[in-house]
Coordinates of C-alpha atoms (C1' of nucleotides) in Angstrom, one line a residue:
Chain A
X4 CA -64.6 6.3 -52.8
X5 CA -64.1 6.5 -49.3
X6 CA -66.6 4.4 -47.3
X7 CA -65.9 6.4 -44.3
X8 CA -66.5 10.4 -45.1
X9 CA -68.3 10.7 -48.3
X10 CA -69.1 14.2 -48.3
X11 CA -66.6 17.0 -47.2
X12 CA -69.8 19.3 -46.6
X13 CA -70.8 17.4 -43.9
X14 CA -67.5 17.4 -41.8
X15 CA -66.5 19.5 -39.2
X16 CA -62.9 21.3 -39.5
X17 CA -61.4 18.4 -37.0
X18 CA -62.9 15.6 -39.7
X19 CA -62.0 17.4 -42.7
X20 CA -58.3 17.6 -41.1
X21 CA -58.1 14.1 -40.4
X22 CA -59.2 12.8 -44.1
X23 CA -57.2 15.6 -45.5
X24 CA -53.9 14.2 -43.4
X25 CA -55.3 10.9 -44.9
X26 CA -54.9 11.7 -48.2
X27 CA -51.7 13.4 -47.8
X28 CA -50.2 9.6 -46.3
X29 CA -51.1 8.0 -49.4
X30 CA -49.9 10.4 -51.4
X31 CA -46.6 10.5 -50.2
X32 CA -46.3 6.7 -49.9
X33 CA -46.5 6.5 -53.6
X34 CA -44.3 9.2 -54.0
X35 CA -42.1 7.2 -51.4
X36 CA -42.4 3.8 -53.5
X37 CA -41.5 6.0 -56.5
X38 CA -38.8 7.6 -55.7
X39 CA -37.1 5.2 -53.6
X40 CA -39.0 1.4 -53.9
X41 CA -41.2 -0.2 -51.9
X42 CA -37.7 -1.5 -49.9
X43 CA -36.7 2.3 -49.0
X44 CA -40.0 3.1 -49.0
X45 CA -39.9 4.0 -45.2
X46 CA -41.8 5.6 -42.3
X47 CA -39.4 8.2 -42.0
X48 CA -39.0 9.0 -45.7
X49 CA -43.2 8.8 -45.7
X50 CA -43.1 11.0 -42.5
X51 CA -40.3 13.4 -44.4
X52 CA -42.2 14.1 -47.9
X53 CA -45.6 14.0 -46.2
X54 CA -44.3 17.0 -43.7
X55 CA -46.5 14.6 -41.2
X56 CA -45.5 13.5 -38.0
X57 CA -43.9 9.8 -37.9
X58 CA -47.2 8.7 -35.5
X59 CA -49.2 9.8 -37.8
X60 CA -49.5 6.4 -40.1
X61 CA -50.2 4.6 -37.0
X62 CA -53.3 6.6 -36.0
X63 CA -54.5 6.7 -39.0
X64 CA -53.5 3.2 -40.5
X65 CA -52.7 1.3 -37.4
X66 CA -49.3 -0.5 -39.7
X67 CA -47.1 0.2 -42.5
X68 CA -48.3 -2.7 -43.9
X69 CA -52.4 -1.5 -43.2
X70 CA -51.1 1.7 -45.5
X71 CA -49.6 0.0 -47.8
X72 CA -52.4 -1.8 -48.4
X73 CA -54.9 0.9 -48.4
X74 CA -52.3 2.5 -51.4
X75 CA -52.7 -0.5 -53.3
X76 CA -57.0 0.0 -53.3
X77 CA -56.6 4.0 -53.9
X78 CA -54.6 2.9 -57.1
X79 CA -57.2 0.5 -58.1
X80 CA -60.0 2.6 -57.6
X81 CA -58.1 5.3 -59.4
X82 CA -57.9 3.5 -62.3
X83 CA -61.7 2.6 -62.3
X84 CA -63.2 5.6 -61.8
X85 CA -61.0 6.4 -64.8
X86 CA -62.4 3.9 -67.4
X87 CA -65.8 4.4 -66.0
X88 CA -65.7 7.6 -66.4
X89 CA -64.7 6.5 -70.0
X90 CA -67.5 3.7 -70.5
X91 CA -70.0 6.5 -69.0
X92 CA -68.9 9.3 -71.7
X93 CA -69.2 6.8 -74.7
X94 CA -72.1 4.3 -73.4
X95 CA -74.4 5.6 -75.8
X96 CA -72.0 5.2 -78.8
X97 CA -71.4 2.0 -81.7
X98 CA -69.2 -0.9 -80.5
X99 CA -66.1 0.7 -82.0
X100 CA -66.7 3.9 -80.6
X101 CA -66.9 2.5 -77.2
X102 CA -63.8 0.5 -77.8
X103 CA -61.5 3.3 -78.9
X104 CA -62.7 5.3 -75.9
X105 CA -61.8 2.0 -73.5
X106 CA -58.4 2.0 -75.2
X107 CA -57.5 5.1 -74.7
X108 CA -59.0 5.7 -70.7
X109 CA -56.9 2.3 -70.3
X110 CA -53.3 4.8 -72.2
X111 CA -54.6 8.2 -70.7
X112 CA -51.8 9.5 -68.4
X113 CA -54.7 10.2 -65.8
X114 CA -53.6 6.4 -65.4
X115 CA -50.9 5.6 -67.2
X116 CA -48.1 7.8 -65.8
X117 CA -44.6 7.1 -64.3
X118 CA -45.6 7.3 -60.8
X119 CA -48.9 5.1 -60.8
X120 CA -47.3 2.3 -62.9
X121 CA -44.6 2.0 -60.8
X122 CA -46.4 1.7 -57.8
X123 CA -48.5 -0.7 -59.8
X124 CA -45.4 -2.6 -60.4
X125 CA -44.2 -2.5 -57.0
X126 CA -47.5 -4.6 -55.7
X127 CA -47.3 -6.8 -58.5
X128 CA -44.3 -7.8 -57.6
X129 CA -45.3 -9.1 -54.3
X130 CA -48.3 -10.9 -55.1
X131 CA -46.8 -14.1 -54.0
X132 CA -45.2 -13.0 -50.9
X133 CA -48.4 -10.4 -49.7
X134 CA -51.6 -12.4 -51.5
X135 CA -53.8 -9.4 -50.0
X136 CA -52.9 -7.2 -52.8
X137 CA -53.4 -9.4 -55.3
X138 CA -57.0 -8.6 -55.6
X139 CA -56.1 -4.5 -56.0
X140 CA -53.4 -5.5 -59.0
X141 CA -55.2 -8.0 -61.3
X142 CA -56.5 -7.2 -64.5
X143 CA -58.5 -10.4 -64.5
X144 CA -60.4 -9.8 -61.3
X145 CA -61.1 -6.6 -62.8
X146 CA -64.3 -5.3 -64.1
X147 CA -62.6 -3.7 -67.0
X148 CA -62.9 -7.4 -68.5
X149 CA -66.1 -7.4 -68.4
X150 CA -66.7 -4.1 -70.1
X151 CA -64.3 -5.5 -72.9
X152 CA -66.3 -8.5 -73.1
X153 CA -69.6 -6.7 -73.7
X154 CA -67.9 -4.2 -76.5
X155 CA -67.0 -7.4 -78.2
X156 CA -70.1 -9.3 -78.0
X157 CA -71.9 -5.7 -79.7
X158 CA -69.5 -6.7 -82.0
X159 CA -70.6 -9.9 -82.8
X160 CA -74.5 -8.9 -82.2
X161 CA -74.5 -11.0 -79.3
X162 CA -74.0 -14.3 -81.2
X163 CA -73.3 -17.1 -79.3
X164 CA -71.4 -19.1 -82.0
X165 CA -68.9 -16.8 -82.3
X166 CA -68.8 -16.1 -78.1
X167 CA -65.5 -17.7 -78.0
X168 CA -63.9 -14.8 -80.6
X169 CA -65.0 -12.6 -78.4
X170 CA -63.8 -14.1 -75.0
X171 CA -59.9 -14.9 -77.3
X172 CA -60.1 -11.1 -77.9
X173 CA -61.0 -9.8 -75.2
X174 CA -57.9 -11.7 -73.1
X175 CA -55.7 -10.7 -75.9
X176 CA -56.5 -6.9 -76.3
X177 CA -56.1 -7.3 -72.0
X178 CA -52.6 -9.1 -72.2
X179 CA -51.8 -5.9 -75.2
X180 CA -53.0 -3.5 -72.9
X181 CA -51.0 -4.9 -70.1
X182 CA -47.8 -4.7 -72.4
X183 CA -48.2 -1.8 -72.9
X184 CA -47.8 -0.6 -69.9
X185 CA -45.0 -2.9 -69.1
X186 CA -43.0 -1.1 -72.5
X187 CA -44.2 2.6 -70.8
X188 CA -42.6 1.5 -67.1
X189 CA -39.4 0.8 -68.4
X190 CA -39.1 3.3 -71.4
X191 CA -41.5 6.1 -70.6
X192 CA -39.9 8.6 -72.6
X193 CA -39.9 6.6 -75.8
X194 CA -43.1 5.9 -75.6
X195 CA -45.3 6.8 -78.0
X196 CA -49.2 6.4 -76.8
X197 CA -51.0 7.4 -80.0
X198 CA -48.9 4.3 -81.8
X199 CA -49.6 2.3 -78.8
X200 CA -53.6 3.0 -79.2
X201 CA -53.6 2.4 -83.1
X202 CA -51.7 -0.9 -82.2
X203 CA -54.4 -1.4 -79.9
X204 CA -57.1 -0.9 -82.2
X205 CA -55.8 -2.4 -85.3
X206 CA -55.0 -5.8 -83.0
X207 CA -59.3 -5.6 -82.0
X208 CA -59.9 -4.5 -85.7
X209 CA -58.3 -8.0 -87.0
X210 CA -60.1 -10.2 -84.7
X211 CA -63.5 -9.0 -86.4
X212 CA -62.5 -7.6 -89.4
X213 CA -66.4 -7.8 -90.9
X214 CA -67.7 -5.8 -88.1
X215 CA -66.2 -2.7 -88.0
X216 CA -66.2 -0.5 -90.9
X217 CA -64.0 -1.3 -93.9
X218 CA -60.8 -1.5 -92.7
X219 CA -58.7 1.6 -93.7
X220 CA -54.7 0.7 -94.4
X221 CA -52.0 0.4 -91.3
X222 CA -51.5 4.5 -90.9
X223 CA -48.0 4.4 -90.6
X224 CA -45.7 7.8 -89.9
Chain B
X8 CA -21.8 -17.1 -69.2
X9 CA -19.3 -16.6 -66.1
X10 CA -16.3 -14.5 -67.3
X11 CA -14.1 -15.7 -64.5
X12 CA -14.5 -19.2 -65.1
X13 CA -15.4 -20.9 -68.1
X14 CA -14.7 -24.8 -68.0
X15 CA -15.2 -26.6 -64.8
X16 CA -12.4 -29.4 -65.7
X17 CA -9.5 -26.6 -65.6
X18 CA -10.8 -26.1 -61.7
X19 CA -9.4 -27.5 -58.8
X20 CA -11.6 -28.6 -55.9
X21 CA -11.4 -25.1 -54.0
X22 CA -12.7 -23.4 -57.0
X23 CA -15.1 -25.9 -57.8
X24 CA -16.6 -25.2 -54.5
X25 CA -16.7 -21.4 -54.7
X26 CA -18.5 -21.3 -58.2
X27 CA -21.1 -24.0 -56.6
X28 CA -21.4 -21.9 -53.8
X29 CA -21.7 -18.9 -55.9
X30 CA -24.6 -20.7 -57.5
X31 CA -26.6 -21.4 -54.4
X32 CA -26.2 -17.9 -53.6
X33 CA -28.0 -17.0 -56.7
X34 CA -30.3 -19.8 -56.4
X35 CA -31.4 -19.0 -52.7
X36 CA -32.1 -15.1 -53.6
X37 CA -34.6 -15.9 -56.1
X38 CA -35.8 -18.1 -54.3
X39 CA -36.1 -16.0 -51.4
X40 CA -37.5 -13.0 -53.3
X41 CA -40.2 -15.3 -54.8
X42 CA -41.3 -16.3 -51.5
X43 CA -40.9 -13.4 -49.2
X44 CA -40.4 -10.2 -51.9
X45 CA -37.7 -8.3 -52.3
X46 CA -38.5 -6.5 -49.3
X47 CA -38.3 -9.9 -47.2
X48 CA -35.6 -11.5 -49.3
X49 CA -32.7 -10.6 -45.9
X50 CA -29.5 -12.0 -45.5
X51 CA -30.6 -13.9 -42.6
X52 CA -33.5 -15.5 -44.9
X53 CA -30.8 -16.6 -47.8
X54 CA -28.7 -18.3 -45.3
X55 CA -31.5 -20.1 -44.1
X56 CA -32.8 -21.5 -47.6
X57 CA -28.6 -21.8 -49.0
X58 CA -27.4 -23.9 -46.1
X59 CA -24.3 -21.3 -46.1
X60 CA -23.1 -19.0 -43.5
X61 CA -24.4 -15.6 -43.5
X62 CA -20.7 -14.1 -44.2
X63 CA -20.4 -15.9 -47.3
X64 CA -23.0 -13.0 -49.6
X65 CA -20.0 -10.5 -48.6
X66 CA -17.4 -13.1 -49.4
X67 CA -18.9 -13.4 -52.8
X68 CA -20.2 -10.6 -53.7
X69 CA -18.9 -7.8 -51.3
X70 CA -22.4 -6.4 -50.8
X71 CA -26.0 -7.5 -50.2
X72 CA -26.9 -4.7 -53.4
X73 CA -24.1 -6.4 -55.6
X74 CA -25.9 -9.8 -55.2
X75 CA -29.2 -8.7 -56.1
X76 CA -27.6 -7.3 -59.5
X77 CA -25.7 -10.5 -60.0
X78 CA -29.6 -12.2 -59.7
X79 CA -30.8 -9.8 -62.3
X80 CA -27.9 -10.5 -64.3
X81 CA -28.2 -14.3 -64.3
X82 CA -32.4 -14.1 -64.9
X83 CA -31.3 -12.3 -68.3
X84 CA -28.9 -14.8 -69.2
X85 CA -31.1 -17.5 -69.0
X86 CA -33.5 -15.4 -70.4
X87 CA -31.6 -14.7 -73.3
X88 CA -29.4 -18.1 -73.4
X89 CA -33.0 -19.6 -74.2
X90 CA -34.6 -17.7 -76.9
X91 CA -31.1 -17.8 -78.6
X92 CA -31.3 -21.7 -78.5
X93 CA -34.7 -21.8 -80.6
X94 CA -33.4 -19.1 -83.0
X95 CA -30.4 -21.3 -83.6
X96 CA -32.6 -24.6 -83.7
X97 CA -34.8 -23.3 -86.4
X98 CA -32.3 -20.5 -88.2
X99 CA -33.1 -23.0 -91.8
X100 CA -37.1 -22.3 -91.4
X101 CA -39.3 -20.1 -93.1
X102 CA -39.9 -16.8 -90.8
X103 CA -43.0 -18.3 -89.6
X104 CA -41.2 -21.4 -88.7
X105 CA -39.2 -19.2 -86.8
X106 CA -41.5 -16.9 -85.4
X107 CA -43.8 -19.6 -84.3
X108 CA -40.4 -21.2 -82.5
X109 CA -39.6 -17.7 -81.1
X110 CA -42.7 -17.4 -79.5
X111 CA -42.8 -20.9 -78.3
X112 CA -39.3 -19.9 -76.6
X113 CA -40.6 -16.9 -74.7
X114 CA -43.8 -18.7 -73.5
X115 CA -41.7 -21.9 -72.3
X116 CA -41.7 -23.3 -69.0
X117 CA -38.0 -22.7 -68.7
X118 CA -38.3 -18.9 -68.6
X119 CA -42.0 -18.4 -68.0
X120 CA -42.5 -20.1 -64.5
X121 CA -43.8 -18.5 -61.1
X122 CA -40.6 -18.1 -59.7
X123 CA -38.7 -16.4 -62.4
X124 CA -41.5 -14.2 -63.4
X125 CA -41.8 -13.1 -59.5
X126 CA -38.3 -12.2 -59.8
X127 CA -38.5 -9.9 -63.0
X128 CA -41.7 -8.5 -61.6
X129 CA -39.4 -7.6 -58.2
X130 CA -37.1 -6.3 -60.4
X131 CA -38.6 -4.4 -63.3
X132 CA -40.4 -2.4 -60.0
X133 CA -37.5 -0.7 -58.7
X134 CA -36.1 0.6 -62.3
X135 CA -36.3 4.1 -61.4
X136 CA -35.3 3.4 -57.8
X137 CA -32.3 1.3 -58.5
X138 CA -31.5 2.2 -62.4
X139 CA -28.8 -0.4 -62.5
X140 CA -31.2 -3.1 -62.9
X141 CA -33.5 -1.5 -66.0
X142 CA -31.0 -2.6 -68.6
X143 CA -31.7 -6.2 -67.6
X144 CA -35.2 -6.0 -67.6
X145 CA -35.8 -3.9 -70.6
X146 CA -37.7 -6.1 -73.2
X147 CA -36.5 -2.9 -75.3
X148 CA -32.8 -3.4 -75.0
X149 CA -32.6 -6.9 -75.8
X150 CA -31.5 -8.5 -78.9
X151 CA -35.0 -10.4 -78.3
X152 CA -36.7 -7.6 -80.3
X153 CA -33.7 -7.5 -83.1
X154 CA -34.5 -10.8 -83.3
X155 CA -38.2 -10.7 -83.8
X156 CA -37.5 -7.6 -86.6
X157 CA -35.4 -9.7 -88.7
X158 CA -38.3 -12.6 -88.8
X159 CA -41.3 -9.6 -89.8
X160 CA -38.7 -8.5 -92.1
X161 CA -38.2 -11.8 -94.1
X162 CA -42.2 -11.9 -94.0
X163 CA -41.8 -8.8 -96.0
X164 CA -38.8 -9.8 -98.2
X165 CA -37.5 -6.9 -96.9
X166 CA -38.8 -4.3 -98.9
X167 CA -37.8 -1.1 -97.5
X168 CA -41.5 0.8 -98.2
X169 CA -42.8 -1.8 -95.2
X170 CA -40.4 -1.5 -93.0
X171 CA -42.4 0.9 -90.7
X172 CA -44.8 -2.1 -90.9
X173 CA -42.0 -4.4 -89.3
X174 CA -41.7 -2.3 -86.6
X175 CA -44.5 -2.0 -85.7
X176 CA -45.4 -5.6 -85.8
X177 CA -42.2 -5.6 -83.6
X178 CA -43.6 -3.5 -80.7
X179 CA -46.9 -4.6 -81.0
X180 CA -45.7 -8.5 -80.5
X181 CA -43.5 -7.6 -77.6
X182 CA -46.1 -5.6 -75.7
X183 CA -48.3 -8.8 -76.2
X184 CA -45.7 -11.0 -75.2
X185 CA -45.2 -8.5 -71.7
X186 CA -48.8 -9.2 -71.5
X187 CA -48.9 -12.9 -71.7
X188 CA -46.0 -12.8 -68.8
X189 CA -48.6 -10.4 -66.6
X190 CA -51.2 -12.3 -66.9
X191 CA -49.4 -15.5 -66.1
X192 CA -47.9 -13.7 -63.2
X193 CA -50.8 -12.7 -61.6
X194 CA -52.7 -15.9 -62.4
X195 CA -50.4 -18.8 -62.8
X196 CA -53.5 -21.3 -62.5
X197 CA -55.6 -19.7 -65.2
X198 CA -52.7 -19.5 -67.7
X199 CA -53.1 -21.1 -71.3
X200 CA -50.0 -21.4 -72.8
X201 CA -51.5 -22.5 -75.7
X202 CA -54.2 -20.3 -75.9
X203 CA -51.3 -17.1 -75.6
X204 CA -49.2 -19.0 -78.0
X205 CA -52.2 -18.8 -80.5
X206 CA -53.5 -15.5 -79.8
X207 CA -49.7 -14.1 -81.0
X208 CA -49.4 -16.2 -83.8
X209 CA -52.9 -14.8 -84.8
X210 CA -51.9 -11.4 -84.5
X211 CA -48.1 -11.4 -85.9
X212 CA -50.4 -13.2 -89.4
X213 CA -52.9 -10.1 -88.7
X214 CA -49.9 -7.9 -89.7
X215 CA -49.0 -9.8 -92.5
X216 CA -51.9 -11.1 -94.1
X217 CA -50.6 -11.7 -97.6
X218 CA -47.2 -13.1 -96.5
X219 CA -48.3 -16.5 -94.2
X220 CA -50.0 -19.5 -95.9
X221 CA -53.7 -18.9 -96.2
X222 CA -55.1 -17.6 -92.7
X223 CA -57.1 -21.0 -91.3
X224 CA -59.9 -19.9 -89.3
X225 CA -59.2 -19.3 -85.4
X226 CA -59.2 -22.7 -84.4
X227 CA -60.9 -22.2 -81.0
X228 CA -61.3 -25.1 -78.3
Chain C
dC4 C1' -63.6 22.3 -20.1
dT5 C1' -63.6 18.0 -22.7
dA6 C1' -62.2 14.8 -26.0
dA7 C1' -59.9 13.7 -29.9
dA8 C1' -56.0 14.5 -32.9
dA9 C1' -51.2 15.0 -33.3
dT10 C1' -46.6 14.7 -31.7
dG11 C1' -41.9 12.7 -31.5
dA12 C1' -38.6 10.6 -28.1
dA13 C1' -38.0 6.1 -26.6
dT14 C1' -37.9 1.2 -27.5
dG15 C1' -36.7 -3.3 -29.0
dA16 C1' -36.3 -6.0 -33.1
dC17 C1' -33.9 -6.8 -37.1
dC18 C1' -31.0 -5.2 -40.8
dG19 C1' -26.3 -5.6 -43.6
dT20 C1' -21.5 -5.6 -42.7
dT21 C1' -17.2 -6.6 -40.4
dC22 C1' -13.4 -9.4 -39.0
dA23 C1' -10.8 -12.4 -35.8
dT24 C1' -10.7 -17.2 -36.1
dT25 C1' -11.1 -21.9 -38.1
dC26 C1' -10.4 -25.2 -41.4
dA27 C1' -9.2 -27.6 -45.6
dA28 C1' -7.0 -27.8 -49.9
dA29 C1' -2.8 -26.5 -52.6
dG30 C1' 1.9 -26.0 -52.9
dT31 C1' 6.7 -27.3 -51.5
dC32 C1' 10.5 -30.1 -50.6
dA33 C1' 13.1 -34.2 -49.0
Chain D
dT30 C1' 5.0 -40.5 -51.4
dG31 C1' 4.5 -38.3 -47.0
dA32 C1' 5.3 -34.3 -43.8
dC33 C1' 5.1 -29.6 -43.4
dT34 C1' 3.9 -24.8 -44.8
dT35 C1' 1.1 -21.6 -47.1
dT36 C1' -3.0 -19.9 -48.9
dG37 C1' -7.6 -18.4 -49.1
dA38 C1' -12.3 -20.0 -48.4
dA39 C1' -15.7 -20.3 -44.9
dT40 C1' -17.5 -19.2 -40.4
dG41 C1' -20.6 -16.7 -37.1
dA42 C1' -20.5 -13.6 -33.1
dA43 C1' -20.4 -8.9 -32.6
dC44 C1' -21.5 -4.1 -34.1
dG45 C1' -23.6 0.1 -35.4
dG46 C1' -27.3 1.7 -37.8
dT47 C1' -32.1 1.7 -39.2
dC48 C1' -36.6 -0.1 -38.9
dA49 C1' -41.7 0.0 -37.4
dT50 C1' -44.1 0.7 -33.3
dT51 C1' -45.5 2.5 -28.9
dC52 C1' -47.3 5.9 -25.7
dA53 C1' -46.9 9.8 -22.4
dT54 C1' -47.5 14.4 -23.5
dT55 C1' -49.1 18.5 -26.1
dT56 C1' -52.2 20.8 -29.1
dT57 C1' -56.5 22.1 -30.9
dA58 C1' -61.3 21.9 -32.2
dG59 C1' -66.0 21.4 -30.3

DNA sequence: CTAAAATGAATGACCGTTCATTCAAAGTCA
DNA sequence: TGACTTTGAATGAACGGTCATTCATTTTAG
């Protein structure tokens, strides 16, 4: 994760201090962004929830801006250590299987939870403005695509006729996914992720209908 | 739209000239938030890009805060003013006349361009910061989603044993509609409106097999 | 003892807001 | 209609507060 200190066994109690203090920056920055926006979002309110001193996110950061950044790739990695975890856990697995278990790593609230979507939200929005967090934000630059992509052509059997269905579904599943965690961000508490992965999965289902398993009747509540 | 004044022919030139000055108010903060974020969107910078004198965002709207409402405020009206104009321009249709027109409307150049999108985006991220913005960026609350209910439901004839299924449909067309808006957000260049306008059409039919004309095949470029 | 980490008061830039002043249009009356 | 008064929109310099950053000093681990 952290190109710098990879291993805490190796650190002396000075080192391990200084990544801990690390840590505890980003941490309350997002809480900062939560709470308050990226706008309020401040040094001092960073300094106050951190219990850090004020100087502290220049000796370690240099800028605000250098943090805020380096919040932006901590989310990202987050969220791919998360599905890769996911892809790892299910690899050996049919097509489908590997799909449901990419669905729900993509609804888990290891991910999806108030505070991480939005901070998610927060960079998003300034993707014009600050193009150097683009790159952390978007789901097309991301490798979760690609993992997509390869469930679908399983689904297929690789066949390149049809690798056209499977490049449609894949952006559509992703602009689903993506909804979805637009709908949770604004109304977290009714949301309901077990109807947001069956929505997920049905949508995949109906783009290859022959290639999963017959396919059982919308379970409704 | 504006409660204060309705008809510009009852004006006289003094009010004329506030409600045009009110506009480039508006029109300056979105465009300021779209180029420099929220964050960057000052007073200073929106009277620079307005022409008017910085006193004038006090004049108008007492506060710096009560314009950036106003902005969200006018971004839904457009938002909804234009979906409501396709509803009423194809209200004699068959329901996927309609839906097909409904779907056009949110996917249209009018409300689905960098700048406004930028703006929802800048918007949508501060919900829990600033709560008096969520209602105007909550795809939940609008009477878009009523809307898009009535259409599954005259798919279904309205037969009450399927209305869970309308719903659904409902929530699961919205969050693909979100998506479509993320995706062209964070990459304008790469968007295919077509290609999203499809891929929903595809999947509202995927609800509602038995109810559209016979599915054609995806008709894939 | 040495060197790096941590501190936080000091600094200057920039923020939103205020308000005395200017200016032009609307209203009034002969 | 033309001269004068009233009204309120518009201005922008000035103000106090807050921002991120700096750096001389203190603390602490090696």
């Amino acid at each position: 994760m952290d190109e710098l200190v990879d291993a805490d066994e190796v650190l002396n109690a000075r080192d391990r201090g200084k990544k801990r203090h690390r840590r505890q920056l980003l941490d309350a920055t997002s809480e900062a962004i939560y709470l308050y926006g990226v706008r309020g979002a401040t040094i001092d309110k960073i300094h106050e929830i951190s219990g850090l001193s004020r100087g502290m996110i220049s000796l370690h950061f240099q800028s605000k801006e250098n943090l805020l950044k380096a919040v932006a790739k901590d989310l990202a990695d987050e969220y791919t250590q998360n599905w890769q975890e996911s892809v790892i856990a299910s690899h050996e697995g049919e097509p489908v299987e590997r799909l449901n278990s990419l669905i729900a790593a993509d609804l888990s609230p290891a991910v999806l939870n108030e505070r991480n979507i939005a901070i998610w939200f927060s960079f998003r929005a300034e993707v014009n403005s600050h193009p150097e967090y683009r790159h952390y934000v978007n789901s097309r630059d991301s490798e979760f695509r690609v993992a997509l992509l390869g469930i679908f052509r399983g689904l297929i059997s690789d066949d390149p006729d049809r690798d056209a269905e499977a490049k449609l579904a894949t952006n559509t599943l992703t602009a689903l996914l993506e909804g979805m965690w637009t709908d949770f961000h604004l109304n977290p508490k009714n949301f309901d992720r077990d109807e947001a992965q069956r929505a997920c999965l049905y949508v995949a289902r109906s783009f290859f209908p022959d290639n999963f398993e017959p396919q059982p009747p919308l379970d409704i509540q």
